[in-house]
């Protein structure tokens, strides 16, 4: 499920419809297929136009989503102390046949791979991760700066301290916290009231369903947040239950994601394109 030699595997497994649904403009399906086949036989090429980049990022969303689904399948039906020791609290001890991954308890998501590491804007990497992994509640996003995590994994076997230092100082790029209430509602309905205390100032946001909101919060800064979800939404304390969290800033900032979980796209092509463009604009990402 890669973006070069194996890009056609993504096309085969997810289908062209799932790929083109992420492209924020009308497309010729046959043309998109040809682009992906060209990428497979010329894997070292990079996007030359914004349109090329949008197509690659659409494929990346599906590749990331499928890879995550595969990882969740590996965590089905596993039990015992070994799970607690290796993947900690991200997993819950459920009966066999159920996924053990609890998205609401994942504190941090780190994206690694060339498509995320080398995205022209960190905002693009953040949105790809949000669309693909669909974090719930309160999470923190980061990316591998230059796709060095695999090498650091090897180095950690010989020099763990050096690997940890490089990982923290040079590898990890902090994108920022994301607040993503779980639940569904009608477009424009209130999802949550979020009160932020940042350096002595108080800001309040009424998050609406279907909206993405970017709040400036740079690296090293924090915000004390009171998150009061509507009765149909959950941010970690149960439906309608308010929670308090300390949110960290990053190169992107603080993202308030009111699109609901699971994330659903309109079936109508024109409505879908309008919504995609709205989300891209909210994160200051160009699309034309």
Coordinates of N, CA and C in Angstrom, one line a residue, residues 14-254:
X14 N -9.0 -0.4 -2.9 CA -10.0 0.5 -2.5 C -11.0 0.9 -3.6
X15 N -10.6 0.8 -4.8 CA -11.5 1.2 -5.9 C -11.3 2.6 -6.3
X16 N -11.5 2.9 -7.6 CA -11.3 4.3 -8.0 C -12.3 5.3 -7.4
X17 N -13.5 4.8 -7.1 CA -14.5 5.7 -6.5 C -14.0 6.3 -5.2
X18 N -13.4 5.4 -4.4 CA -13.0 5.9 -3.1 C -11.8 6.9 -3.2
X19 N -11.0 6.8 -4.2 CA -9.9 7.7 -4.4 C -10.4 9.1 -4.9
X20 N -11.3 9.1 -6.0 CA -11.7 10.3 -6.6 C -12.6 11.1 -5.6
X21 N -13.2 10.5 -4.6 CA -14.1 11.2 -3.7 C -13.3 12.3 -2.9
X22 N -11.9 12.1 -2.8 CA -11.1 13.1 -2.1 C -10.6 14.2 -2.9
X23 N -10.8 14.2 -4.2 CA -10.3 15.2 -5.1 C -11.3 16.4 -5.2
X24 N -10.8 17.6 -4.9 CA -11.8 18.7 -4.7 C -12.1 19.4 -6.0
X25 N -12.2 18.7 -7.1 CA -12.6 19.3 -8.4 C -13.1 18.2 -9.3
X26 N -14.0 18.5 -10.3 CA -14.4 17.4 -11.2 C -13.3 16.7 -11.9
X27 N -13.4 15.4 -12.0 CA -12.2 14.7 -12.7 C -12.8 13.7 -13.7
X28 N -11.9 13.3 -14.6 CA -12.1 12.2 -15.5 C -11.5 11.0 -14.9
X29 N -12.4 10.0 -14.6 CA -11.9 8.8 -13.9 C -10.9 8.1 -14.6
X30 N -11.0 8.0 -15.9 CA -10.0 7.3 -16.8 C -8.6 8.0 -16.7
X31 N -8.7 9.3 -16.6 CA -7.4 10.1 -16.5 C -6.8 9.9 -15.2
X32 N -7.5 9.8 -14.1 CA -6.9 9.5 -12.8 C -6.3 8.1 -12.8
X33 N -6.9 7.1 -13.4 CA -6.4 5.8 -13.5 C -5.0 5.8 -14.2
X34 N -5.0 6.5 -15.3 CA -3.8 6.6 -16.1 C -2.7 7.3 -15.3
X35 N -3.0 8.3 -14.5 CA -2.0 9.0 -13.7 C -1.4 8.0 -12.7
X36 N -2.2 7.1 -12.1 CA -1.7 6.2 -11.1 C -0.9 5.1 -11.8
X37 N -1.3 4.7 -13.0 CA -0.4 3.7 -13.7 C 0.9 4.3 -14.1
X38 N 0.9 5.5 -14.5 CA 2.2 6.2 -14.8 C 3.1 6.3 -13.6
X39 N 2.5 6.5 -12.5 CA 3.2 6.6 -11.2 C 3.8 5.3 -10.9
X40 N 3.1 4.2 -11.2 CA 3.6 2.9 -10.9 C 4.9 2.5 -11.7
X41 N 4.8 2.9 -13.0 CA 6.0 2.6 -13.9 C 7.1 3.6 -13.8
X42 N 6.8 4.8 -13.2 CA 7.8 5.8 -13.0 C 7.7 6.3 -11.6
X43 N 8.1 5.4 -10.6 CA 7.8 5.7 -9.2 C 8.6 6.8 -8.6
X44 N 9.7 7.3 -9.3 CA 10.5 8.3 -8.7 C 10.0 9.7 -9.0
X45 N 9.0 9.8 -9.9 CA 8.4 11.1 -10.3 C 7.7 11.7 -9.1
X46 N 7.7 13.1 -9.1 CA 7.0 13.8 -8.1 C 6.0 14.7 -8.8
X47 N 4.9 15.1 -8.1 CA 3.9 16.0 -8.7 C 4.5 17.3 -9.2
X48 N 4.1 17.6 -10.4 CA 4.6 18.8 -11.1 C 3.6 20.0 -11.0
X49 N 2.3 19.7 -10.8 CA 1.3 20.7 -10.7 C 0.5 20.5 -9.4
X50 N -0.3 21.5 -9.1 CA -1.2 21.3 -7.9 C -2.2 20.2 -8.1
X51 N -2.7 20.1 -9.4 CA -3.7 19.0 -9.7 C -3.0 17.7 -9.4
X52 N -1.8 17.5 -9.9 CA -1.1 16.2 -9.6 C -1.0 15.9 -8.1
X53 N -0.6 17.0 -7.4 CA -0.5 16.8 -5.9 C -1.8 16.4 -5.3
X54 N -2.9 17.0 -5.7 CA -4.2 16.7 -5.1 C -4.6 15.3 -5.4
X55 N -4.2 14.7 -6.6 CA -4.5 13.3 -6.9 C -3.7 12.4 -6.0
X56 N -2.4 12.7 -5.8 CA -1.5 11.9 -5.0 C -2.0 11.9 -3.5
X57 N -2.5 13.1 -3.1 CA -2.9 13.2 -1.7 C -4.3 12.4 -1.5
X58 N -5.1 12.4 -2.6 CA -6.3 11.6 -2.5 C -6.0 10.1 -2.4
X59 N -5.0 9.6 -3.2 CA -4.5 8.2 -3.0 C -4.0 8.0 -1.7
X60 N -3.2 8.9 -1.2 CA -2.6 8.7 0.2 C -3.6 8.6 1.2
X61 N -4.7 9.3 1.2 CA -5.7 9.1 2.2 C -6.3 7.7 2.2
X62 N -6.5 7.1 1.0 CA -7.0 5.8 1.0 C -5.9 4.8 1.4
X63 N -4.6 5.0 1.0 CA -3.5 4.1 1.4 C -3.4 4.1 3.0
X64 N -3.4 5.3 3.6 CA -3.3 5.4 5.0 C -4.5 4.7 5.7
X65 N -5.7 5.0 5.2 CA -6.9 4.4 5.7 C -6.8 2.8 5.7
X66 N -6.4 2.3 4.5 CA -6.3 0.8 4.4 C -5.3 0.3 5.3
X67 N -4.1 0.9 5.4 CA -3.1 0.4 6.2 C -3.5 0.4 7.7
X68 N -4.2 1.4 8.1 CA -4.7 1.5 9.5 C -5.8 0.4 9.7
X69 N -6.6 0.1 8.7 CA -7.6 -1.0 8.8 C -6.9 -2.3 9.0
X70 N -5.8 -2.5 8.2 CA -5.0 -3.7 8.4 C -4.4 -3.9 9.8
X71 N -3.9 -2.8 10.3 CA -3.3 -2.8 11.7 C -4.4 -3.2 12.7
X72 N -5.6 -2.6 12.5 CA -6.7 -2.9 13.4 C -7.1 -4.4 13.3
X73 N -7.0 -5.0 12.1 CA -7.3 -6.4 12.0 C -6.3 -7.2 12.7
X74 N -5.1 -6.8 12.8 CA -4.1 -7.6 13.5 C -4.3 -7.6 15.0
X75 N -5.1 -6.5 15.5 CA -5.3 -6.4 16.9 C -6.7 -6.9 17.3
X76 N -7.2 -7.8 16.5 CA -8.6 -8.4 16.8 C -8.4 -9.7 17.5
X77 N -9.1 -9.8 18.6 CA -9.1 -11.1 19.4 C -7.9 -11.4 20.2
X78 N -6.9 -10.4 20.3 CA -5.8 -10.6 21.1 C -6.1 -10.3 22.6
X79 N -5.5 -11.1 23.5 CA -5.8 -10.8 24.9 C -4.5 -11.0 25.7
X80 N -4.6 -10.6 27.0 CA -3.6 -10.9 27.9 C -2.6 -9.8 28.3
X81 N -1.7 -10.2 29.2 CA -0.7 -9.2 29.7 C 0.2 -8.7 28.6
X82 N 0.5 -9.6 27.6 CA 1.4 -9.2 26.6 C 0.9 -7.9 25.9
X83 N -0.4 -7.8 25.6 CA -0.9 -6.6 24.9 C -0.7 -5.4 25.8
X84 N -1.0 -5.5 27.1 CA -0.9 -4.4 28.0 C 0.5 -3.9 28.0
X85 N 1.5 -4.8 27.9 CA 2.9 -4.4 28.0 C 3.4 -3.8 26.7
X86 N 2.9 -4.2 25.6 CA 3.5 -3.7 24.3 C 2.7 -2.5 23.7
X87 N 1.4 -2.5 23.7 CA 0.7 -1.4 23.1 C -0.1 -0.6 24.1
X88 N 0.1 -0.9 25.3 CA -0.4 -0.1 26.4 C -1.9 0.2 26.4
X89 N -2.3 1.4 26.8 CA -3.7 1.8 27.0 C -4.4 2.1 25.7
X90 N -3.8 2.0 24.5 CA -4.5 2.2 23.3 C -5.4 1.0 23.0
X91 N -5.1 -0.1 23.7 CA -5.9 -1.3 23.5 C -6.7 -1.7 24.7
X92 N -7.9 -2.2 24.5 CA -8.7 -2.6 25.6 C -8.9 -4.1 25.5
X93 N -9.1 -4.7 26.6 CA -9.2 -6.2 26.6 C -10.6 -6.6 26.4
X94 N -11.0 -6.8 25.1 CA -12.3 -7.2 24.7 C -12.3 -8.7 24.3
X95 N -13.5 -9.2 24.1 CA -13.6 -10.6 23.7 C -13.1 -10.8 22.3
X96 N -12.8 -12.0 22.0 CA -12.2 -12.4 20.7 C -13.1 -12.0 19.5
X97 N -12.5 -11.5 18.4 CA -13.3 -11.1 17.3 C -13.6 -9.6 17.2
X98 N -13.3 -8.9 18.3 CA -13.5 -7.4 18.3 C -12.2 -6.7 18.2
X99 N -12.2 -5.5 17.6 CA -11.0 -4.7 17.6 C -10.6 -4.2 19.0
X100 N -9.3 -4.3 19.3 CA -8.9 -3.9 20.6 C -8.5 -2.4 20.6
X101 N -8.5 -1.8 19.5 CA -8.0 -0.4 19.4 C -9.2 0.6 19.8
X102 N -8.9 1.4 20.8 CA -9.9 2.4 21.3 C -9.4 3.7 20.9
X103 N -9.9 4.3 19.8 CA -9.5 5.6 19.2 C -9.6 6.7 20.2
X104 N -10.6 6.6 21.1 CA -10.8 7.7 22.1 C -9.6 7.7 23.1
X105 N -8.8 6.7 23.2 CA -7.8 6.7 24.2 C -6.4 6.9 23.6
X106 N -6.3 7.1 22.3 CA -5.1 7.3 21.6 C -4.7 8.8 21.8
X107 N -3.6 9.0 22.5 CA -3.1 10.4 22.8 C -2.4 11.0 21.7
X108 N -1.6 10.2 20.9 CA -0.8 10.8 19.9 C -0.8 9.9 18.6
X109 N -0.9 10.6 17.5 CA -0.8 9.9 16.2 C 0.5 10.5 15.4
X110 N 1.4 9.6 15.1 CA 2.6 10.0 14.4 C 2.5 9.5 13.0
X111 N 2.6 10.3 12.0 CA 2.5 9.9 10.6 C 4.0 9.8 10.0
X112 N 4.3 8.7 9.4 CA 5.6 8.5 8.8 C 5.4 8.0 7.4
X113 N 6.4 8.4 6.6 CA 6.3 8.0 5.2 C 6.5 9.3 4.3
X114 N 7.0 9.1 3.1 CA 7.4 10.2 2.2 C 6.2 11.1 1.9
X115 N 5.0 10.6 1.7 CA 3.9 11.5 1.4 C 3.5 12.4 2.5
X116 N 3.8 12.0 3.7 CA 3.5 12.9 4.9 C 4.7 13.8 5.2
X117 N 5.9 13.2 5.2 CA 7.1 13.9 5.5 C 7.4 15.0 4.5
X118 N 7.1 14.8 3.2 CA 7.5 15.7 2.2 C 6.3 16.5 1.7
X119 N 5.2 16.5 2.3 CA 4.1 17.4 1.9 C 4.5 18.8 1.9
X120 N 4.2 19.6 0.8 CA 4.6 21.0 0.8 C 4.2 21.8 2.0
X121 N 3.1 21.5 2.6 CA 2.6 22.2 3.8 C 2.3 21.2 4.9
X122 N 2.7 21.5 6.1 CA 2.4 20.6 7.2 C 0.9 20.5 7.4
X123 N 0.2 21.5 7.0 CA -1.3 21.5 7.1 C -1.9 20.4 6.2
X124 N -1.2 20.1 5.1 CA -1.7 19.0 4.2 C -1.5 17.7 4.9
X125 N -0.4 17.5 5.5 CA -0.1 16.3 6.2 C -1.1 16.1 7.4
X126 N -1.4 17.1 8.1 CA -2.4 17.1 9.2 C -3.8 16.7 8.7
X127 N -4.2 17.3 7.6 CA -5.5 17.0 7.1 C -5.6 15.5 6.5
X128 N -4.5 15.1 5.9 CA -4.5 13.7 5.4 C -4.7 12.7 6.6
X129 N -4.0 13.0 7.7 CA -4.1 12.1 8.8 C -5.4 12.2 9.5
X130 N -6.0 13.3 9.5 CA -7.4 13.5 10.1 C -8.4 12.7 9.2
X131 N -8.3 12.8 7.9 CA -9.3 12.2 7.0 C -9.1 10.7 7.0
X132 N -7.8 10.2 7.2 CA -7.6 8.8 7.1 C -7.8 8.0 8.4
X133 N -7.2 8.6 9.5 CA -7.3 7.9 10.8 C -8.5 8.2 11.6
X134 N -9.1 9.4 11.3 CA -10.3 9.8 12.0 C -10.1 9.7 13.6
X135 N -9.2 10.4 14.2 CA -9.0 10.4 15.6 C -10.3 10.9 16.3
X136 N -10.5 10.4 17.5 CA -11.7 10.8 18.3 C -11.3 11.4 19.6
X137 N -12.1 12.3 20.1 CA -11.9 13.0 21.4 C -10.7 14.0 21.2
X138 N -9.7 13.9 22.0 CA -8.6 14.8 22.0 C -7.3 14.0 21.7
X139 N -6.6 14.4 20.6 CA -5.4 13.7 20.2 C -4.4 14.7 19.9
X140 N -3.1 14.3 19.7 CA -2.1 15.1 19.3 C -1.4 14.5 18.0
X141 N -1.2 15.4 17.0 CA -0.7 14.9 15.7 C 0.7 15.3 15.5
X142 N 1.5 14.4 15.0 CA 2.9 14.7 14.7 C 3.3 14.0 13.4
X143 N 4.4 14.4 12.7 CA 4.9 13.7 11.6 C 6.4 13.4 11.7
X144 N 6.9 12.4 11.0 CA 8.3 12.1 10.9 C 8.8 13.1 9.9
X145 N 9.8 13.9 10.3 CA 10.2 15.1 9.5 C 10.8 14.7 8.2
X146 N 11.6 13.7 8.1 CA 12.2 13.3 6.8 C 12.2 11.7 6.7
X147 N 11.2 11.1 7.2 CA 11.0 9.7 7.0 C 12.2 8.9 7.6
X148 N 12.6 9.2 8.9 CA 13.7 8.5 9.5 C 13.4 7.5 10.6
X149 N 12.1 7.4 10.9 CA 11.7 6.5 11.9 C 12.2 5.0 11.8
X150 N 12.1 4.5 10.5 CA 12.6 3.1 10.4 C 14.1 3.0 10.7
X151 N 14.9 3.9 10.3 CA 16.3 3.9 10.6 C 16.6 4.1 12.1
X152 N 15.8 4.9 12.7 CA 16.0 5.1 14.2 C 15.6 3.9 14.9
X153 N 14.6 3.1 14.4 CA 14.3 1.9 15.0 C 15.5 0.9 15.0
X154 N 16.2 0.9 13.9 CA 17.4 0.0 13.9 C 18.5 0.6 14.8
X155 N 18.7 1.9 14.8 CA 19.7 2.5 15.7 C 19.4 2.2 17.1
X156 N 18.1 2.2 17.5 CA 17.8 2.0 18.9 C 18.2 0.7 19.4
X157 N 18.5 -0.3 18.5 CA 19.0 -1.6 19.0 C 20.4 -1.5 19.4
X158 N 21.2 -0.5 18.9 CA 22.6 -0.4 19.2 C 22.9 0.7 20.2
X159 N 22.1 1.8 20.0 CA 22.4 3.0 20.8 C 21.0 3.7 21.1
X160 N 20.3 3.1 22.0 CA 18.9 3.6 22.3 C 18.9 5.1 22.7
X161 N 19.8 5.6 23.5 CA 19.8 7.0 23.9 C 20.0 7.9 22.7
X162 N 20.9 7.6 21.8 CA 21.1 8.5 20.7 C 19.8 8.4 19.8
X163 N 19.2 7.3 19.6 CA 18.0 7.2 18.8 C 16.9 8.0 19.4
X164 N 16.8 8.0 20.7 CA 15.7 8.7 21.4 C 15.9 10.2 21.2
X165 N 17.2 10.7 21.3 CA 17.5 12.1 21.2 C 17.2 12.6 19.8
X166 N 17.6 11.8 18.8 CA 17.4 12.2 17.4 C 15.9 12.2 17.1
X167 N 15.2 11.2 17.6 CA 13.7 11.1 17.4 C 13.0 12.4 17.9
X168 N 13.4 12.8 19.1 CA 12.7 13.9 19.8 C 13.1 15.3 19.2
X169 N 14.4 15.4 18.8 CA 14.9 16.7 18.4 C 14.9 17.0 16.9
X170 N 15.1 15.9 16.1 CA 15.2 16.1 14.7 C 14.1 15.4 13.9
X171 N 13.6 14.3 14.4 CA 12.6 13.5 13.7 C 11.2 14.0 13.8
X172 N 10.8 14.2 15.0 CA 9.4 14.5 15.3 C 9.0 15.9 15.1
X173 N 8.1 16.2 14.2 CA 7.5 17.5 14.0 C 6.2 17.6 14.6
X174 N 6.0 18.4 15.6 CA 4.7 18.5 16.3 C 3.7 19.4 15.4
X175 N 2.6 18.8 15.0 CA 1.6 19.5 14.2 C 0.6 20.3 15.1
X176 N 0.3 19.7 16.2 CA -0.7 20.3 17.1 C -1.8 19.4 17.6
X177 N -2.6 19.8 18.5 CA -3.7 19.0 19.1 C -4.9 19.1 18.2
X178 N -5.7 18.1 18.2 CA -7.0 18.1 17.5 C -8.1 17.7 18.5
X179 N -9.2 18.4 18.4 CA -10.4 18.1 19.2 C -11.5 17.6 18.2
X180 N -11.8 16.3 18.3 CA -12.8 15.7 17.3 C -13.9 15.0 18.0
X181 N -15.0 15.6 18.3 CA -16.1 14.9 19.0 C -16.6 13.8 18.1
X182 N -17.0 12.7 18.8 CA -17.5 11.5 18.1 C -19.0 11.6 18.1
X183 N -19.6 11.4 16.9 CA -21.1 11.4 16.8 C -21.5 12.0 15.5
X184 N -22.8 12.0 15.2 CA -23.3 12.5 13.9 C -24.5 13.4 14.2
X185 N -24.7 14.3 13.3 CA -25.8 15.2 13.4 C -26.1 15.9 12.1
X186 N -27.0 16.9 12.0 CA -27.3 17.5 10.8 C -26.3 18.7 10.5
X187 N -26.1 19.0 9.3 CA -25.2 20.0 8.9 C -25.6 21.3 9.6
X188 N -24.6 21.9 10.2 CA -24.8 23.2 10.9 C -25.3 23.1 12.3
X189 N -25.6 21.9 12.8 CA -26.0 21.7 14.2 C -24.9 21.9 15.1
X190 N -25.1 22.3 16.4 CA -24.1 22.5 17.3 C -23.5 21.2 17.8
X191 N -22.1 21.1 17.7 CA -21.4 19.9 18.1 C -20.9 20.1 19.5
X192 N -20.3 21.2 19.8 CA -19.7 21.4 21.1 C -19.4 22.9 21.3
X193 N -19.3 23.3 22.6 CA -18.8 24.6 23.0 C -17.5 24.4 23.5
X194 N -16.5 25.1 23.0 CA -15.1 24.9 23.4 C -14.5 26.2 23.9
X195 N -14.2 26.3 25.2 CA -13.6 27.5 25.8 C -12.1 27.3 26.0
X196 N -11.3 28.2 25.4 CA -9.9 28.0 25.5 C -9.3 29.2 26.3
X197 N -8.4 28.8 27.2 CA -7.7 29.8 28.0 C -6.2 29.8 27.5
X198 N -5.8 30.9 26.8 CA -4.5 30.9 26.2 C -3.8 32.2 26.7
X199 N -2.7 32.0 27.5 CA -1.9 33.1 28.0 C -2.8 34.3 28.6
X200 N -3.7 33.9 29.4 CA -4.5 34.9 30.1 C -5.7 35.4 29.4
X201 N -5.9 34.9 28.1 CA -7.0 35.3 27.3 C -8.0 34.2 27.2
X202 N -9.3 34.5 27.1 CA -10.3 33.4 26.9 C -11.0 33.6 25.6
X203 N -11.0 32.5 24.9 CA -11.7 32.4 23.6 C -12.7 31.3 23.6
X204 N -13.9 31.6 23.0 CA -15.0 30.6 23.0 C -15.4 30.3 21.5
X205 N -15.5 29.0 21.2 CA -15.9 28.6 19.9 C -17.1 27.7 20.0
X206 N -18.1 28.0 19.2 CA -19.3 27.1 19.1 C -19.1 26.3 17.8
X207 N -18.6 25.1 18.0 CA -18.3 24.2 16.8 C -19.5 23.6 16.2
X208 N -19.7 23.9 14.9 CA -20.9 23.4 14.2 C -20.5 22.1 13.4
X209 N -21.6 21.2 13.2 CA -21.3 20.0 12.5 C -21.0 20.3 11.1
X210 N -19.9 19.6 10.6 CA -19.4 19.8 9.3 C -18.3 20.8 9.1
X211 N -17.9 21.5 10.2 CA -16.9 22.5 10.2 C -15.6 22.1 10.7
X212 N -14.5 22.6 10.1 CA -13.2 22.6 10.6 C -12.7 24.0 11.0
X213 N -12.1 24.1 12.2 CA -11.7 25.4 12.6 C -10.2 25.3 13.0
X214 N -9.4 26.2 12.5 CA -8.0 26.2 12.9 C -7.7 27.4 13.8
X215 N -7.2 27.1 15.0 CA -6.9 28.1 16.0 C -5.4 28.2 16.1
X216 N -4.9 29.4 15.9 CA -3.4 29.6 16.0 C -2.9 29.3 17.4
X217 N -2.0 28.3 17.5 CA -1.4 27.9 18.7 C 0.0 27.3 18.4
X218 N 1.1 28.1 18.5 CA 2.4 27.7 18.0 C 3.0 26.6 18.9
X219 N 4.1 26.1 18.4 CA 4.9 25.1 19.1 C 5.3 25.7 20.5
X220 N 5.2 24.9 21.5 CA 5.6 25.3 22.8 C 4.6 26.0 23.7
X221 N 3.4 26.3 23.0 CA 2.4 27.0 23.7 C 1.3 25.9 24.1
X222 N 0.5 26.2 25.1 CA -0.6 25.3 25.5 C -1.8 26.1 25.7
X223 N -2.9 25.4 25.7 CA -4.2 26.0 26.0 C -5.0 25.1 26.9
X224 N -5.6 25.7 28.0 CA -6.4 25.0 28.9 C -7.8 25.0 28.3
X225 N -8.4 23.9 28.0 CA -9.7 23.8 27.3 C -10.8 23.2 28.1
X226 N -12.0 23.8 28.1 CA -13.2 23.2 28.6 C -14.0 22.8 27.4
X227 N -14.2 21.5 27.2 CA -15.0 21.1 26.0 C -16.3 20.6 26.5
X228 N -17.4 21.2 26.0 CA -18.8 20.8 26.4 C -19.5 20.4 25.1
X229 N -19.5 19.0 24.9 CA -20.2 18.5 23.7 C -21.7 18.5 23.8
X230 N -22.4 18.6 22.7 CA -23.8 18.4 22.7 C -24.2 17.0 23.1
X231 N -25.4 16.7 23.4 CA -25.8 15.4 23.9 C -25.6 14.2 23.0
X232 N -25.4 14.5 21.7 CA -25.2 13.4 20.8 C -23.7 13.1 20.5
X233 N -22.8 13.9 21.2 CA -21.4 13.8 20.9 C -20.6 13.5 22.2
X234 N -19.4 12.8 21.9 CA -18.6 12.3 23.0 C -17.1 12.8 22.7
X235 N -16.5 13.4 23.7 CA -15.1 13.7 23.6 C -14.2 13.0 24.6
X236 N -14.7 11.9 25.1 CA -13.9 11.1 26.1 C -14.5 10.9 27.4
X237 N -15.6 11.7 27.7 CA -16.2 11.5 29.0 C -17.6 10.9 28.9
X238 N -18.0 10.5 27.7 CA -19.3 10.0 27.5 C -20.2 11.1 26.8
X239 N -21.3 10.6 26.2 CA -22.1 11.6 25.4 C -22.6 12.7 26.3
X240 N -22.4 13.9 25.8 CA -22.8 15.1 26.4 C -22.0 15.5 27.7
X241 N -21.0 14.8 28.0 CA -20.2 15.1 29.2 C -19.1 16.0 28.9
X242 N -18.9 17.0 29.7 CA -17.8 18.0 29.5 C -16.5 17.4 30.0
X243 N -15.4 17.8 29.4 CA -14.1 17.4 29.8 C -13.2 18.6 29.8
X244 N -12.2 18.6 30.6 CA -11.1 19.6 30.6 C -9.8 18.9 30.1
X245 N -9.1 19.6 29.3 CA -7.9 19.1 28.7 C -6.9 20.2 28.5
X246 N -5.6 19.8 28.6 CA -4.5 20.8 28.2 C -4.1 20.4 26.8
X247 N -4.3 21.4 25.9 CA -4.0 21.2 24.5 C -2.7 21.8 24.1
X248 N -1.9 21.1 23.3 CA -0.6 21.6 22.9 C -0.6 22.2 21.5
X249 N 0.2 23.2 21.3 CA 0.3 23.8 20.0 C 1.3 23.1 19.1
X250 N 1.4 23.5 17.8 CA 2.3 22.9 16.9 C 2.5 23.8 15.7
X251 N 3.2 23.2 14.7 CA 3.4 24.0 13.4 C 2.2 24.3 12.7
X252 N 1.1 23.5 12.9 CA -0.2 23.8 12.2 C -1.0 24.6 13.2
X253 N -1.1 24.2 14.4 CA -1.9 24.9 15.4 C -2.9 23.9 16.0
X254 N -4.0 24.4 16.6 CA -5.0 23.6 17.2 C -6.2 23.5 16.2

